[in-house]
Amino acid sequence: MRKVFLFVLMAGVGAVLSACSTLGAMGALLGNSVTFTAPQLQGYLNRRFPRDYDKLGGLVTLSVLNPRLSIPQGSSRLRLDFDVGFGTLGQDSRSPAGHFAVASGLRWNPQTRGLHLDAPTLESVDVPQLGGGMNATGRELINRWLSDYARDEPVYQFDSGLMQQLASRRIGSTTIESGQVVVHLDQ
């Protein structure tokens, strides 16, 4: 008799715990936003880089390496730092030749199901091989890459599980608040 009682008690506890986990998932769906941290976005970026881009008809290869994403305290924009390599005749593009930093907001793109850079600005460029600064050609290569990247490539892409949870919700604005990316949901 005692074994039957323990079995019924354990089954009841299991049912309650199962209901609580379902309630937690429902609570997330009932909220008006989804938040992401810098480490979540960084993990996605780590899987997407390094990237090589042939420019000027293949005469130059631009390699973008080692992305580092941060959200500066009190900022409404994220910061992306990259190493950059330039490949020309006899020079390996995967060897970092310098560094550049970008500040940007984020926007939702339903076609890619991802968060993309929004109004990115080139904050700094340091290429020691070119005397620390960057010539007009190098700056133009990075600005072209930045424009193409912002248009085509997500900084973070929603997985199928999250999209299923949000199936009946419409994604509204995306903001950066208190060190997190906040995707606001419309009803």
Short mmCIF file of N, CA and C in Angstrom, two decimals, residues 1 7 11 16 43 65 77 85 109 112 116 121 131 155 172:
data_model
loop_
_atom_site.label_atom_id
_atom_site.label_comp_id
_atom_site.label_asym_id
_atom_site.label_seq_id
_atom_site.Cartn_x
_atom_site.Cartn_y
_atom_site.Cartn_z
N MET A 1 0.82 -1.19 0.00
CA MET A 1 0.00 0.00 0.00
C MET A 1 0.87 1.25 0.00
N PHE A 7 4.05 5.91 -5.40
CA PHE A 7 3.96 5.99 -6.86
C PHE A 7 3.00 7.11 -7.28
N ALA A 11 3.98 10.53 -9.26
CA ALA A 11 3.30 10.87 -10.52
C ALA A 11 2.69 12.26 -10.43
N VAL A 16 2.89 18.11 -11.83
CA VAL A 16 3.00 19.52 -11.43
C VAL A 16 4.24 20.16 -12.05
N GLY A 43 28.21 34.10 -30.02
CA GLY A 43 28.25 32.69 -30.39
C GLY A 43 27.84 32.46 -31.84
N LEU A 65 38.02 38.85 -39.98
CA LEU A 65 38.37 37.80 -39.03
C LEU A 65 38.01 38.21 -37.61
N ARG A 77 23.56 51.36 -29.11
CA ARG A 77 24.16 50.73 -30.29
C ARG A 77 25.16 49.68 -29.84
N GLY A 85 42.25 41.44 -43.00
CA GLY A 85 43.43 41.09 -43.79
C GLY A 85 43.16 41.42 -45.24
N ASN A 109 14.90 41.46 -40.09
CA ASN A 109 14.68 41.19 -41.50
C ASN A 109 13.91 39.87 -41.60
N THR A 112 15.45 36.84 -43.86
CA THR A 112 16.54 36.03 -43.33
C THR A 112 16.21 35.49 -41.93
N HIS A 116 19.85 42.29 -38.33
CA HIS A 116 20.88 42.85 -39.21
C HIS A 116 21.36 44.19 -38.66
N THR A 121 28.16 52.48 -38.65
CA THR A 121 29.17 53.50 -38.93
C THR A 121 30.54 52.93 -38.59
N GLY A 131 50.81 52.48 -42.14
CA GLY A 131 51.15 53.62 -41.31
C GLY A 131 50.13 53.92 -40.23
N VAL A 155 23.39 39.35 -38.02
CA VAL A 155 24.30 39.28 -36.88
C VAL A 155 23.84 38.14 -35.96
N GLY A 172 8.13 43.58 -34.05
CA GLY A 172 8.11 45.02 -34.26
C GLY A 172 9.52 45.58 -34.28
#
